[in-house]
Amino acid sequence: MKAVVLAAGEGTRLRPLTEDKPKGMVEVDDTPLLTHCFEQLVDLGADELVVVVGYLKENIIEYYGDEFDGVPITYAHQRDQNGLAHALLTVEEHIDDDFMLILGDNIFDANLEDVVRRQREDRADAAFLVEEVEWEEASRYGVCDTNKYGEITDVVEKPDDPPSNLVMTGFYTFSPAIFHACHLVQPSNRGEYEISEAIDLLIQSGRTIDAIGIDGWRIDVGYPEDRDEAEKLIQE
């Protein structure tokens, strides 16, 4: 299974850490964020890493080259950072089967293998790792509703008034059907092509999307204090 890594962002909220490097090259415990992601994806059996780059992309390409731990790397360029659905479309030509997707600014110590296993069971068209957060934090993320079977029934991106405190964590598996949905997405109020809108289109078309509760922890490294928290957890 191929793995897509989204790493085109500028990381403005991480400044000054990103003044001279892309977000994915910010070090956590003396290791770039992307290395943490790549190591986990290789452990999950990824046979190719497809990395979406943009801001200061040369730093990433020069650092990693064309392979990581024996697994080939393919780069796709997102010229304008117009949302995750827009980023995902840059890799469409490289994907022809089910794949993993990880946001390159997330660090996990969790049950990612459960998500991959669910996708391989062929009972769902997509699966996400989800977690419950404090209600006041939910508006930072894509917020989910689920039914009694653990299937996702609704996704709202960074809502002002979250319908729940269950959020997507930045690790997903998809079938190629997600690309058709991404082509149909219209810009949100934020002017971005949201992955949550593409997911909602899948749900409306009758596709099954499973929510897998997190067992462990993850940190979305959006601010310098998030980097510090991730380092503490890694060193424990």
XYZ file of C-alpha atoms in Angstrom:
236
model
C 0.000 0.000 0.000
C 1.330 3.433 -0.934
C 1.433 6.230 1.616
C 0.757 9.898 0.866
C 2.364 12.508 3.107
C 1.118 16.096 2.982
C 4.068 18.408 3.623
C 3.541 21.537 1.506
C 2.596 23.900 4.312
C 4.491 27.005 5.329
C 3.809 26.603 9.036
C 3.231 30.274 9.807
C 1.930 29.444 13.298
C 5.213 27.659 14.050
C 7.382 30.716 13.485
C 10.148 31.399 14.289
C 10.812 27.661 13.840
C 9.785 27.816 10.169
C 11.454 31.039 9.096
C 14.104 29.165 7.105
C 12.616 25.691 6.708
C 9.314 24.037 5.747
C 7.039 22.798 8.487
C 7.950 19.161 7.901
C 11.612 19.829 8.644
C 10.964 21.263 12.124
C 12.771 18.982 14.553
C 11.044 17.183 17.379
C 13.460 15.413 19.714
C 16.286 16.222 17.239
C 14.423 14.500 14.373
C 12.449 16.223 11.566
C 8.692 15.817 11.702
C 8.748 14.077 8.330
C 11.213 11.471 9.560
C 8.808 10.565 12.357
C 6.050 10.170 9.747
C 8.186 8.181 7.316
C 9.361 5.768 10.009
C 5.801 4.988 11.020
C 4.625 4.526 7.442
C 7.496 2.165 6.648
C 6.643 0.173 9.787
C 3.060 -0.052 8.497
C 4.288 -1.627 5.270
C 4.265 1.346 2.902
C 5.868 0.320 -0.402
C 6.147 3.905 -1.710
C 6.077 7.338 -0.074
C 4.322 9.991 -2.152
C 5.197 13.337 -0.589
C 3.365 16.564 -1.413
C 5.793 19.472 -1.136
C 5.473 23.213 -1.654
C 7.013 25.839 0.634
C 10.842 25.556 0.549
C 10.419 22.144 -1.069
C 14.128 21.953 -1.934
C 14.953 21.480 1.755
C 12.861 18.325 1.875
C 13.971 16.920 -1.486
C 17.671 17.500 -0.791
C 17.426 15.997 2.707
C 15.593 12.777 1.805
C 16.461 12.218 -1.848
C 14.628 9.452 -3.684
C 14.224 6.869 -0.910
C 13.815 6.423 2.821
C 14.961 3.239 4.531
C 14.836 1.455 1.180
C 11.327 2.678 0.313
C 11.135 4.872 -2.825
C 9.964 8.475 -2.520
C 7.950 10.290 -5.193
C 7.426 14.042 -4.882
C 4.359 16.001 -6.006
C 4.368 19.807 -6.031
C 1.447 21.805 -4.640
C 2.153 25.264 -6.041
C -0.528 27.017 -4.001
C -1.621 25.829 -0.564
C -5.368 25.774 -1.173
C -6.459 23.089 1.255
C -6.022 19.373 1.828
C -8.385 18.268 -0.949
C -6.383 20.419 -3.357
C -3.147 18.895 -2.050
C -4.493 15.373 -2.457
C -5.302 15.928 -6.122
C -1.619 16.583 -6.826
C -0.911 12.863 -6.212
C -3.860 11.419 -8.149
C -1.694 10.265 -11.052
C 0.526 8.280 -8.667
C -2.253 6.337 -6.893
C -4.247 3.454 -8.365
C -5.286 1.486 -5.267
C -6.097 1.930 -1.576
C -3.568 4.137 0.187
C -2.597 5.666 3.519
C -2.660 9.418 4.094
C -0.847 11.201 6.913
C -0.535 14.890 7.635
C 3.163 15.647 7.833
C 2.835 17.791 10.958
C 1.359 15.027 13.147
C 3.289 12.724 15.466
C 1.660 9.494 16.631
C 2.283 6.810 19.167
C -0.975 5.017 18.481
C -2.808 2.180 16.766
C -2.342 3.243 13.140
C -2.177 -0.428 12.133
C -5.854 -0.832 13.095
C -6.834 1.736 10.460
C -4.783 -0.017 7.770
C -6.207 -3.389 8.755
C -9.760 -2.087 8.485
C -9.097 -0.765 4.985
C -7.698 -4.117 3.900
C -10.830 -5.904 5.123
C -12.720 -4.335 2.184
C -15.748 -3.486 4.322
C -15.136 0.253 4.188
C -14.168 2.742 1.504
C -12.135 4.753 4.005
C -11.099 4.611 7.653
C -9.851 7.326 10.004
C -8.177 7.417 13.355
C -10.303 9.652 15.579
C -10.081 10.949 19.133
C -12.131 12.857 21.644
C -10.745 16.258 22.590
C -11.854 19.010 24.913
C -14.903 20.777 23.478
C -13.089 24.113 23.303
C -10.351 22.500 21.168
C -12.651 20.762 18.687
C -12.984 23.832 16.464
C -9.292 23.415 15.507
C -10.027 20.179 13.665
C -12.344 18.277 11.369
C -15.207 17.232 13.663
C -17.046 13.924 13.126
C -20.408 12.411 13.957
C -20.785 8.622 13.979
C -23.639 6.121 14.112
C -23.983 3.158 16.471
C -21.864 1.020 14.145
C -18.865 3.346 14.380
C -19.368 4.644 10.845
C -18.808 8.329 10.172
C -22.035 10.069 9.183
C -20.914 13.694 9.025
C -17.709 15.741 8.985
C -17.416 19.505 9.528
C -14.124 21.348 9.104
C -13.108 23.645 11.977
C -16.673 24.618 12.942
C -17.371 27.614 15.151
C -19.972 25.523 17.005
C -18.730 21.884 16.953
C -21.518 19.251 16.792
C -19.311 16.854 18.790
C -15.851 16.610 20.333
C -14.800 13.650 18.157
C -12.144 14.797 15.682
C -10.057 13.419 12.845
C -6.437 12.995 13.823
C -4.469 13.302 10.604
C -4.163 9.608 9.676
C -6.511 8.104 7.104
C -6.864 5.305 4.588
C -8.794 5.810 1.356
C -9.772 4.080 -1.841
C -9.174 6.038 -5.077
C -12.830 7.153 -4.898
C -11.613 10.071 -2.784
C -10.081 11.699 -5.865
C -13.418 11.936 -7.676
C -14.872 13.546 -4.559
C -11.976 16.024 -4.355
C -12.665 17.123 -7.939
C -16.215 18.039 -6.902
C -15.255 20.091 -3.841
C -15.991 23.820 -3.949
C -13.991 26.401 -1.950
C -15.107 26.774 1.649
C -15.737 30.016 3.505
C -12.015 29.954 4.273
C -11.280 29.847 0.539
C -9.833 26.335 0.748
C -10.715 22.996 -0.810
C -11.419 21.038 2.368
C -10.803 17.298 2.737
C -13.821 17.203 5.049
C -16.055 18.305 2.154
C -14.671 15.504 -0.030
C -15.319 13.023 2.768
C -18.870 14.312 3.147
C -19.428 13.772 -0.576
C -18.285 10.151 -0.169
C -20.760 9.702 2.667
C -23.600 11.226 0.628
C -22.837 8.850 -2.242
C -23.354 5.873 0.070
C -19.726 5.029 0.783
C -18.834 3.508 4.147
C -16.262 5.306 6.291
C -15.194 3.762 9.579
C -13.960 5.595 12.654
C -11.203 3.887 14.638
C -10.750 5.270 18.137
C -7.211 6.218 19.042
C -5.326 4.012 21.467
C -2.278 6.031 22.438
C -1.512 9.650 21.649
C -0.893 12.072 18.836
C 0.252 15.663 18.652
C -0.688 18.038 15.854
C 2.414 20.230 15.772
C 0.794 23.531 14.858
C 2.443 25.813 17.409
C 5.870 25.863 19.122
C 4.293 24.672 22.379
C 2.937 21.602 20.509
C 6.498 20.731 19.492
C 7.555 20.969 23.132
C 4.680 18.728 24.244
C 5.543 16.123 21.594
C 9.156 16.048 22.778
C 8.039 15.421 26.346
C 5.832 12.510 25.282
C 8.552 10.953 23.116
C 11.086 11.146 25.926
C 8.810 9.597 28.562
